[in-house]
XYZ file of C-alpha atoms in Angstrom:
698
model
C 97.595 130.561 29.573
C 96.450 131.994 32.916
C 96.439 128.525 34.436
C 99.983 127.879 33.175
C 101.133 131.230 34.590
C 99.553 130.368 37.946
C 101.337 126.987 38.030
C 104.659 128.604 37.165
C 104.192 131.266 39.835
C 103.254 128.632 42.404
C 106.322 126.562 41.513
C 108.477 129.671 41.759
C 107.130 130.497 45.229
C 107.774 126.951 46.423
C 111.281 127.041 44.991
C 111.971 130.358 46.720
C 110.576 129.140 50.039
C 112.067 125.722 50.695
C 111.647 124.130 54.077
C 114.089 125.324 56.716
C 116.752 123.160 58.249
C 116.636 122.366 61.942
C 118.382 125.077 63.987
C 120.104 124.590 67.325
C 117.534 126.865 69.007
C 114.697 124.661 67.755
C 115.504 122.655 70.873
C 113.563 125.329 72.751
C 110.442 124.737 70.642
C 110.099 121.042 71.387
C 107.188 120.212 73.692
C 106.808 116.824 75.335
C 103.431 115.219 75.983
C 103.154 113.215 79.187
C 101.315 109.978 79.926
C 97.551 110.246 79.242
C 95.034 108.993 81.815
C 91.462 108.186 80.788
C 88.657 109.321 83.106
C 86.582 106.729 85.000
C 83.634 107.459 82.687
C 85.822 106.919 79.634
C 84.871 110.116 77.800
C 87.862 112.299 78.695
C 91.537 112.032 79.482
C 94.195 114.151 81.103
C 97.803 114.582 80.044
C 100.693 116.930 80.681
C 102.726 119.082 78.298
C 106.265 120.131 79.175
C 107.531 123.267 77.449
C 110.752 125.269 77.559
C 110.046 128.925 78.323
C 112.000 132.077 79.124
C 113.212 132.262 82.703
C 111.558 135.320 84.231
C 114.285 135.564 86.870
C 117.380 135.053 84.666
C 117.884 136.955 81.437
C 118.768 134.798 78.420
C 118.021 131.616 80.334
C 115.200 129.101 80.101
C 113.186 126.832 82.384
C 111.007 123.755 81.951
C 107.307 124.217 82.605
C 104.760 121.394 82.863
C 101.006 121.938 82.803
C 97.859 119.838 82.831
C 95.487 119.436 79.861
C 92.045 117.870 79.454
C 91.174 116.055 76.233
C 87.686 115.069 75.081
C 87.641 111.689 73.318
C 84.368 112.421 71.513
C 84.906 115.979 70.252
C 88.687 115.779 69.842
C 89.080 119.075 71.668
C 91.473 119.836 74.524
C 92.106 122.668 76.929
C 94.651 123.673 79.523
C 93.644 123.162 83.155
C 96.666 124.818 84.795
C 98.954 127.694 83.924
C 101.606 129.934 85.462
C 105.218 129.377 86.429
C 104.586 126.537 88.903
C 104.781 123.168 87.162
C 102.561 120.223 88.041
C 103.209 116.479 88.051
C 101.546 113.096 88.719
C 97.919 113.985 87.860
C 95.298 111.391 88.791
C 91.484 111.149 88.496
C 89.130 110.852 91.445
C 87.019 107.644 91.277
C 83.920 109.536 90.055
C 85.890 111.610 87.521
C 84.815 114.924 89.019
C 88.201 115.959 90.407
C 91.893 115.700 89.599
C 94.689 115.536 92.153
C 98.275 116.435 91.311
C 101.382 117.847 92.911
C 102.419 121.417 92.201
C 106.047 122.490 92.279
C 106.394 125.057 95.039
C 110.184 125.158 95.025
C 111.697 122.600 97.368
C 108.312 121.713 98.865
C 105.827 120.482 96.259
C 102.346 119.878 97.685
C 99.153 118.033 96.708
C 96.449 120.088 94.979
C 92.931 119.119 93.934
C 91.118 120.645 90.963
C 87.308 120.375 90.841
C 86.218 120.194 87.195
C 82.937 121.880 88.151
C 84.936 125.106 88.435
C 87.359 127.111 90.520
C 91.099 127.139 91.052
C 93.119 124.148 92.271
C 93.134 123.942 96.073
C 96.100 122.837 98.177
C 95.151 119.968 100.482
C 98.589 119.557 102.041
C 100.811 122.174 103.598
C 103.699 120.199 104.992
C 107.229 121.389 105.760
C 108.597 118.791 103.318
C 107.973 117.934 99.654
C 105.336 115.362 98.697
C 104.670 113.394 95.503
C 102.556 110.768 93.706
C 98.997 111.347 94.960
C 96.592 108.390 94.691
C 92.844 108.546 95.396
C 91.197 106.082 97.757
C 88.367 103.966 96.312
C 85.806 106.172 98.085
C 87.240 109.380 96.676
C 87.198 110.904 100.148
C 90.905 110.465 100.845
C 94.221 110.759 99.054
C 97.381 108.777 99.606
C 100.728 110.393 98.842
C 104.438 109.855 99.322
C 107.251 111.821 100.922
C 110.487 111.065 102.742
C 112.410 111.871 105.893
C 116.124 111.827 106.441
C 117.154 109.482 109.212
C 118.076 112.400 111.471
C 114.790 114.175 110.783
C 112.668 111.182 111.679
C 114.653 110.333 114.802
C 113.799 113.698 116.359
C 110.384 114.300 114.732
C 107.819 115.007 117.433
C 104.756 114.765 115.166
C 105.250 111.566 113.159
C 107.679 109.740 115.460
C 105.985 110.223 118.790
C 106.831 106.649 119.795
C 110.546 107.296 119.321
C 110.965 104.573 116.685
C 114.530 103.518 115.912
C 115.910 101.640 112.898
C 116.444 97.905 113.225
C 119.729 98.023 111.321
C 123.057 99.175 112.698
C 123.395 102.936 112.370
C 127.038 102.651 111.321
C 127.533 106.032 112.927
C 128.671 105.996 116.563
C 126.513 107.830 119.057
C 123.951 109.075 116.513
C 121.091 107.667 118.586
C 122.598 109.272 121.667
C 122.059 112.736 120.195
C 118.407 112.378 121.110
C 119.499 113.093 124.693
C 119.636 116.726 123.532
C 122.753 117.615 125.479
C 123.750 121.262 125.390
C 126.133 121.995 122.531
C 129.419 123.135 124.067
C 132.856 122.752 122.406
C 134.453 123.122 125.848
C 132.009 120.893 127.726
C 131.885 117.223 128.581
C 131.896 114.486 125.949
C 128.113 114.520 125.404
C 128.189 118.310 124.978
C 131.081 118.057 122.522
C 129.128 115.468 120.556
C 126.091 117.734 120.571
C 128.288 120.571 119.297
C 129.650 118.397 116.490
C 126.142 117.268 115.624
C 125.034 120.907 115.391
C 127.895 121.621 113.013
C 126.496 118.935 110.723
C 123.005 120.442 110.977
C 124.467 123.850 110.093
C 126.339 122.250 107.164
C 129.786 123.073 108.512
C 130.735 119.417 108.322
C 129.533 116.375 106.420
C 130.309 113.121 108.252
C 129.925 110.098 105.970
C 129.519 106.578 107.332
C 127.414 105.042 104.577
C 128.318 103.246 101.357
C 125.975 105.037 98.934
C 126.901 108.613 99.766
C 126.925 110.033 96.222
C 123.766 111.500 94.766
C 123.509 112.948 91.258
C 125.059 116.314 92.058
C 126.318 116.202 95.627
C 127.420 113.880 98.400
C 125.318 113.172 101.453
C 125.618 111.405 104.758
C 121.839 111.161 105.013
C 119.642 108.128 104.421
C 116.306 108.852 102.773
C 113.370 107.049 104.422
C 110.238 106.615 102.239
C 107.094 107.727 104.038
C 103.494 107.142 102.932
C 100.575 109.260 104.114
C 96.800 109.433 103.879
C 94.737 112.585 104.164
C 91.130 113.616 103.758
C 90.450 116.630 101.548
C 90.165 118.836 104.616
C 91.994 116.940 107.365
C 95.561 116.421 108.512
C 97.850 113.826 106.925
C 98.370 110.545 108.774
C 101.592 108.550 108.443
C 100.803 104.990 107.301
C 104.142 103.215 107.678
C 107.239 103.066 109.802
C 109.739 104.795 107.468
C 112.550 102.620 108.858
C 110.926 99.662 107.046
C 111.956 101.325 103.738
C 108.896 100.447 101.662
C 108.925 101.211 97.933
C 106.748 100.597 94.842
C 103.646 100.846 97.003
C 100.164 99.839 95.786
C 97.150 100.802 97.932
C 94.487 98.087 98.153
C 91.061 98.334 99.755
C 92.230 96.338 102.778
C 95.903 97.223 103.077
C 99.139 98.153 101.347
C 101.383 96.122 99.056
C 105.022 97.167 99.025
C 108.497 96.085 98.031
C 110.536 95.607 101.229
C 114.306 95.080 101.715
C 114.973 91.411 102.446
C 117.206 92.005 105.475
C 115.797 94.378 108.084
C 118.925 94.170 110.248
C 121.528 95.101 107.637
C 122.293 98.680 106.637
C 120.065 99.836 103.719
C 123.067 100.471 101.449
C 124.086 96.823 101.730
C 120.732 95.158 101.071
C 120.071 94.458 97.401
C 117.495 91.648 97.697
C 113.850 92.523 98.341
C 110.448 90.873 98.686
C 106.788 91.754 98.169
C 104.909 92.335 101.390
C 101.308 93.069 102.331
C 101.547 95.009 105.555
C 103.664 92.748 107.768
C 102.868 89.640 105.682
C 105.402 88.261 103.200
C 103.728 87.602 99.827
C 106.623 86.673 97.547
C 110.395 86.341 97.924
C 113.247 84.776 95.973
C 116.812 84.670 97.286
C 119.234 86.706 95.195
C 116.469 88.715 93.517
C 114.879 92.152 93.814
C 111.285 93.137 93.015
C 109.916 96.349 91.492
C 107.005 98.066 89.724
C 104.010 96.584 91.531
C 100.736 97.054 89.628
C 97.492 95.908 91.273
C 94.592 94.879 88.992
C 91.301 96.872 89.239
C 89.384 94.286 91.299
C 92.547 93.416 93.254
C 92.665 89.862 91.896
C 96.193 90.046 90.454
C 99.441 91.807 91.205
C 101.913 92.353 88.354
C 105.550 92.975 89.223
C 109.067 92.754 87.820
C 111.761 90.458 89.205
C 115.485 90.734 88.490
C 118.689 89.297 89.880
C 120.161 91.623 92.482
C 123.563 91.573 90.790
C 124.820 90.978 87.280
C 123.442 92.038 83.910
C 119.994 90.876 82.757
C 116.494 92.126 82.007
C 113.855 92.010 84.716
C 111.107 89.393 84.266
C 107.474 90.549 84.219
C 105.338 88.285 86.411
C 101.777 88.079 87.704
C 100.862 86.725 91.123
C 97.431 85.732 92.381
C 96.373 87.796 95.399
C 94.204 84.959 96.722
C 96.876 82.312 96.122
C 100.404 83.830 96.086
C 101.901 80.498 95.070
C 100.141 80.896 91.701
C 102.617 82.851 89.576
C 102.516 83.468 85.825
C 105.583 84.587 83.891
C 104.963 86.911 80.935
C 107.007 85.405 78.075
C 109.026 88.397 76.919
C 112.707 89.229 77.443
C 112.796 93.009 77.165
C 113.016 96.150 79.302
C 109.404 96.782 80.369
C 108.609 100.493 80.633
C 104.919 100.716 81.628
C 102.168 98.281 82.689
C 98.372 98.677 82.633
C 95.600 96.190 83.446
C 92.451 95.870 81.343
C 89.289 96.766 83.251
C 88.130 93.114 83.248
C 91.572 91.866 84.453
C 91.913 89.408 81.555
C 94.728 91.274 79.826
C 97.896 93.050 80.807
C 99.056 95.808 78.479
C 102.631 97.012 78.572
C 105.314 98.856 76.615
C 108.861 97.601 76.168
C 112.066 98.553 74.375
C 112.418 96.527 71.189
C 114.898 96.882 68.322
C 115.027 100.673 68.386
C 111.393 101.280 69.285
C 109.097 101.123 72.290
C 105.967 99.329 71.071
C 102.771 98.490 72.912
C 102.068 94.834 73.788
C 99.231 92.837 75.293
C 99.469 89.653 77.378
C 96.360 87.474 77.482
C 96.050 85.694 80.834
C 94.000 82.825 79.419
C 96.142 81.990 76.378
C 99.418 83.042 78.078
C 100.439 84.682 74.791
C 102.049 88.080 74.119
C 101.028 90.092 71.056
C 102.794 93.207 69.762
C 100.265 95.941 68.940
C 102.426 98.732 67.455
C 105.580 98.640 65.363
C 109.234 99.220 66.236
C 109.631 102.478 64.289
C 108.119 104.643 67.023
C 108.116 104.810 70.809
C 105.009 104.718 73.019
C 106.090 106.883 75.954
C 102.887 106.641 77.983
C 99.458 105.114 77.325
C 96.016 104.308 78.656
C 93.147 102.150 77.477
C 89.970 103.710 76.019
C 86.585 102.133 75.304
C 87.596 101.558 71.688
C 91.375 101.315 71.773
C 94.205 103.351 73.217
C 95.371 106.887 73.801
C 99.125 107.345 73.952
C 102.017 109.774 73.887
C 104.327 108.781 71.058
C 107.662 109.795 69.586
C 108.866 109.210 66.049
C 110.990 110.694 63.308
C 108.162 112.824 61.911
C 107.414 114.358 65.300
C 109.231 114.068 68.652
C 106.045 114.131 70.744
C 102.269 114.168 70.291
C 99.191 112.462 71.733
C 97.484 109.929 69.450
C 94.226 107.990 69.513
C 94.243 104.415 68.220
C 91.094 102.476 67.431
C 90.602 99.386 65.248
C 94.186 99.708 63.987
C 93.520 103.272 62.839
C 95.648 106.002 64.384
C 94.633 109.648 64.678
C 96.774 112.539 65.900
C 94.994 114.239 68.796
C 97.354 117.099 69.727
C 99.430 119.528 67.680
C 101.986 120.673 70.215
C 104.845 120.325 67.710
C 103.196 119.981 64.298
C 102.951 123.754 63.788
C 106.612 124.684 63.922
C 107.649 121.386 62.303
C 105.557 122.125 59.196
C 108.226 124.526 57.920
C 111.158 122.252 58.787
C 113.056 119.764 56.671
C 113.278 116.466 58.563
C 115.795 113.750 57.694
C 114.438 110.211 57.873
C 117.014 107.575 58.808
C 117.311 104.234 57.069
C 117.487 101.165 59.292
C 119.916 98.340 58.515
C 121.395 95.359 60.338
C 124.346 92.985 60.239
C 125.601 89.949 62.127
C 128.475 90.628 64.524
C 131.373 88.398 65.559
C 129.207 86.672 68.199
C 126.545 85.795 65.662
C 124.178 88.479 66.965
C 122.043 90.786 64.868
C 123.089 94.442 65.297
C 120.740 97.205 64.143
C 122.051 100.525 62.899
C 120.593 103.649 61.323
C 121.974 105.996 58.650
C 120.928 109.644 58.282
C 122.218 111.520 55.252
C 122.738 115.301 55.425
C 119.606 117.443 55.093
C 120.609 118.871 51.692
C 121.978 115.592 50.410
C 122.847 115.470 46.713
C 123.751 112.234 44.988
C 127.338 112.158 43.780
C 128.686 114.431 46.531
C 130.806 113.303 49.469
C 129.914 114.359 53.011
C 131.476 114.243 56.486
C 130.020 111.530 58.685
C 129.545 111.391 62.465
C 129.398 108.117 64.387
C 127.147 108.820 67.385
C 127.253 106.211 70.184
C 124.740 105.668 72.995
C 125.469 105.348 76.707
C 124.310 102.977 79.382
C 125.922 100.745 78.234
C 122.416 99.215 78.313
C 120.637 102.126 76.615
C 118.965 101.710 73.227
C 118.757 104.076 70.288
C 116.405 104.013 67.338
C 113.561 105.913 65.734
C 111.384 105.206 68.783
C 113.757 106.895 71.247
C 113.126 110.594 71.879
C 116.222 111.984 73.580
C 118.410 112.335 70.471
C 115.781 113.562 67.991
C 116.972 117.161 67.920
C 120.712 116.495 68.078
C 120.670 114.056 65.165
C 118.552 116.425 63.049
C 120.817 119.346 63.928
C 123.997 117.555 62.827
C 122.297 116.512 59.578
C 121.263 120.130 59.017
C 124.903 121.145 59.399
C 125.889 118.992 56.459
C 126.994 115.852 58.273
C 125.730 112.318 57.868
C 124.877 110.588 61.144
C 125.328 106.883 61.887
C 124.118 105.311 65.131
C 123.832 101.705 66.227
C 122.831 99.369 69.049
C 126.028 97.386 69.671
C 126.276 94.307 71.908
C 125.290 95.317 75.442
C 122.367 97.487 74.301
C 118.843 97.202 75.644
C 115.913 96.171 73.444
C 117.301 92.815 72.269
C 117.060 90.435 75.224
C 119.246 89.445 78.166
C 121.822 87.506 76.142
C 122.497 90.523 73.933
C 122.418 92.819 76.985
C 125.149 90.799 78.730
C 127.271 90.305 75.611
C 129.687 93.051 76.732
C 130.352 91.675 80.224
C 134.124 91.934 80.802
C 134.296 93.410 77.294
C 133.280 97.068 77.326
C 135.876 98.067 74.753
C 136.850 95.776 71.877
C 133.547 93.991 71.235
C 131.225 97.020 71.173
C 133.875 98.940 69.204
C 133.837 96.300 66.486
C 130.040 96.619 66.266
C 129.832 100.411 65.977
C 132.762 100.582 63.541
C 131.172 97.877 61.386
C 127.995 99.953 61.249
C 130.050 102.979 60.176
C 131.939 100.944 57.579
C 128.689 99.687 56.080
C 127.273 103.225 55.932
C 130.447 104.453 54.224
C 130.178 101.586 51.748
C 126.996 103.217 50.425
C 129.326 105.649 48.670
C 128.222 109.064 49.926
C 130.516 109.521 52.943
C 134.005 111.068 52.755
C 136.377 108.561 54.356
C 138.796 111.383 55.222
C 136.075 113.287 57.120
C 134.965 110.999 59.967
C 134.014 112.102 63.502
C 132.876 110.198 66.578
C 130.957 111.353 69.662
C 128.894 110.058 72.581
C 128.190 110.503 76.276
C 128.451 108.515 79.511
C 129.373 104.924 78.550
C 129.667 106.273 74.997
C 132.208 108.791 76.288
C 134.098 105.738 77.499
C 133.812 104.066 74.092
C 134.852 107.211 72.196
C 138.066 107.419 74.223
C 138.624 103.680 73.800
C 138.203 103.983 70.036
C 140.610 106.908 69.587
C 143.102 105.027 71.777
C 142.991 102.115 69.334
C 142.587 103.729 65.900
C 143.483 106.982 64.173
C 140.759 106.725 61.532
C 138.763 109.656 62.952
C 139.611 113.230 62.072
C 138.066 114.527 65.308
C 136.274 113.166 68.399
C 134.106 114.328 71.310
C 133.756 112.427 74.619
C 130.979 113.591 76.953
C 130.706 112.904 80.721
C 132.474 109.594 80.304
C 134.267 106.974 82.400
C 137.904 106.559 81.445
C 139.592 104.757 84.360
C 137.494 101.999 85.884
C 139.306 101.590 89.200
C 138.826 105.246 90.161
C 135.252 105.107 88.839
C 134.598 102.547 91.580
C 135.164 105.321 94.115
C 134.070 108.417 92.249
C 130.757 107.650 90.560
C 127.411 106.762 92.107
C 127.015 104.217 89.287
C 129.968 102.306 90.779
C 128.050 99.001 90.962
C 128.640 98.725 87.215
C 132.166 97.641 88.178
C 131.253 94.424 90.046
C 128.231 93.759 87.807
C 130.121 93.956 84.525
C 133.660 93.005 85.540
C 133.011 90.363 88.178
C 134.691 91.876 91.221
C 136.494 94.846 92.757
C 139.714 96.730 91.939
C 141.644 95.229 94.877
C 141.057 91.703 93.594
C 143.915 90.585 91.388
C 141.857 88.990 88.604
C 139.430 91.911 88.441
C 142.233 94.465 88.611
C 143.772 92.930 85.493
C 140.441 93.175 83.639
C 139.808 96.759 84.756
C 143.237 97.843 83.586
C 142.730 96.115 80.248
C 139.258 97.624 79.774
C 140.117 101.190 80.886
C 140.592 103.676 78.019
C 143.070 105.521 80.252
C 145.467 102.581 79.905
C 145.864 103.581 76.241
C 145.930 107.363 76.663
C 149.417 107.600 75.156
C 147.988 106.238 71.882
C 145.390 108.994 71.482
C 146.383 111.250 68.585
C 142.890 112.277 67.438
C 141.875 115.878 68.362
C 139.509 115.412 71.305
C 136.842 117.609 72.891
C 135.902 116.533 76.441
C 132.684 117.601 78.220
C 131.645 117.122 81.832
C 129.010 118.671 84.081
C 130.757 120.169 87.085
C 128.301 118.525 89.514
C 128.141 115.161 87.751
C 128.514 112.411 90.343
C 127.073 109.632 88.165
C 130.455 109.225 86.508
C 132.501 111.840 88.377
C 134.517 114.744 86.999
C 137.893 113.286 88.043
C 137.437 110.893 85.132
C 137.576 113.666 82.555
C 140.239 115.599 84.482
C 142.564 112.597 84.343
C 142.027 112.171 80.617
C 142.430 115.875 79.867
C 145.543 116.402 81.993
C 147.237 113.354 80.537
C 146.579 114.415 76.957
C 147.748 117.924 77.758
C 151.003 116.586 79.232
C 151.418 114.476 76.099
C 151.012 117.582 73.973
C 147.887 116.361 72.203
C 145.157 118.495 70.635
C 142.551 118.495 73.402
C 139.951 120.878 74.807
C 138.053 120.451 78.066
C 134.634 122.037 78.742
C 133.077 122.028 82.222
C 129.463 123.155 82.657
C 128.961 124.786 86.097
C 126.082 123.178 87.977
C 125.665 120.569 85.263
C 124.837 116.979 86.230
C 124.963 113.754 84.229
C 121.580 114.680 82.698
C 123.044 117.821 81.111
C 122.238 116.981 77.473
C 118.807 115.453 78.166
C 117.048 117.412 80.878
C 119.672 119.895 82.037
C 119.958 123.667 81.729
C 118.850 124.507 78.201
C 121.531 127.121 77.564
C 124.094 124.481 78.488
C 122.407 121.933 76.225
C 122.659 124.390 73.341
C 126.208 125.297 74.359
C 127.247 121.646 74.241
C 125.845 121.134 70.750
C 127.343 124.362 69.401
C 130.782 123.654 70.889
C 130.737 120.151 69.423
C 129.777 121.539 66.002
C 132.422 124.288 66.221
C 135.141 121.818 67.286
C 134.203 119.436 64.486
C 134.240 122.325 62.005
C 137.912 122.983 62.824
C 138.834 119.596 61.389
C 135.988 118.632 59.046
C 134.845 120.265 55.826
C 131.606 121.701 57.185
C 130.280 125.253 57.419
């Protein structure tokens, strides 16, 4: 009888304490584990953890904080190596494993620090007047390479690193800029040189911004400056030495024992903004070049026998190709047989294998390429995403995302996986997590389209629920259970009583170049048919209320939301975030403007292209929009440009439609992913509140 009473009491306690739903503020609890790096001895590894913490300087606000951790592969224990309000990035082991170099965020001027594991606090080894990044140890462990940048103006007049008075080989495209070096006295009433000096000083003092370049839009502001990559070497106690002429515009640098490999613009005489082709160089020597192509992501093998890199056409829509070139014989090139977006590459210690991660069908699995057999093997499944990895003596250590947990570090050995960290498991233990079901169908082009269905958290069979179609951006992005950015938002909407449907329509990444380019000159109708088919199939399951449908998405998905509501009235309510709505003006307003020629085959002033842009612009159908629409845009978003949303909003307002426009001050295009956390929460709450006006949700 006592045992029965105990069971009944236990059941009663469980019934009274069900798991909680995901709250909007749970966003602040999510911690993200960074890429692990195994020590040279193979017994330890380092990784970072990014947390969201209270902002000590702004009440009710939050900041991101990233710190360094040390994990022991034998004991399974870990400990924090850094703390405090200054975040760190790019940690790297010294060759003997006794020290760790990293950059520490010191405001606008991050510097290189070295931490000796024998004890003591991290020590700054650089103290430069500009920010530095990406430290790399030399093979001897006595020196560290790192990267920075100069603006063109800064380097022209720099007396420390440009003592020889180096000038760019390309046309400056700004009259008399080189003449400023004469250092004439600034005088608005003086001679012409003095007037020019005065005007130049006004630019320095930010009273004027004179733009002569093509790529003048950054993420949140415009600039007339050209950034020149600069690479340095320093001893642990000496002064940094500049290794390259910044005017050569090296990128993707790999430091070898006898020189430097770099990706170099193909035309040294043309302005940097107009050179898309590039080649691989070793110092002044050309190693590999292909007309009409650009190179990226150089990865040198441990004994410097091989160089892995990615090659892609300079224009158009396609995946980059992963290739391997012999250092001794550059004409010997091996193509890795996979057509996917490659996200990370790592050589095996014996140089016989190349490990890499790639987007694939909603996940980001780990692969291995065997150089002898020339075969690729997938090592993990498509249900999760490997966000950073390294190779251990017995397997792998990796940061992974999945439905059960947005981010942890795991150890994998002999096909057995073990969770190493618990940065999120604690608070998740009391939460009710919805697990999506994956489905697929064949679209009108004969292509397989994957989609996922999440039922509401408190789903009960026989009831009908509102359903939200959530669309991804890009348009070449990919969603799935192995993609981390939407974990919280999807769970939050499900917790609010809505089903969530998301898909990878034609044009998405993770399915090969043919699928990726399937929306060229067709941003609207084709992808719309795919996402609506996914929604129709989810509704056919019988649980969704057909009178309670909503649609939302950001960036390209903001485009597609506005296209959809301009072509159908099936949705009760819609939300378009930071989208593109008029493609001709996007050509001038957004820094992602090259999407116009790449996807539509030309420019707005060309008759054939103009016809396509008008046909494919949601703004061309604005008069058809009757669905209540919420529009978001970050006020400093220059990826797509705020004029896009202003045009859409004003037009709908003139037409007397039900529309609301939300601008987030200081917000950029990354608002919902890595932006201000109060604004991220604000965006989700305003979307939920707007939906609640029209849908039957509480």
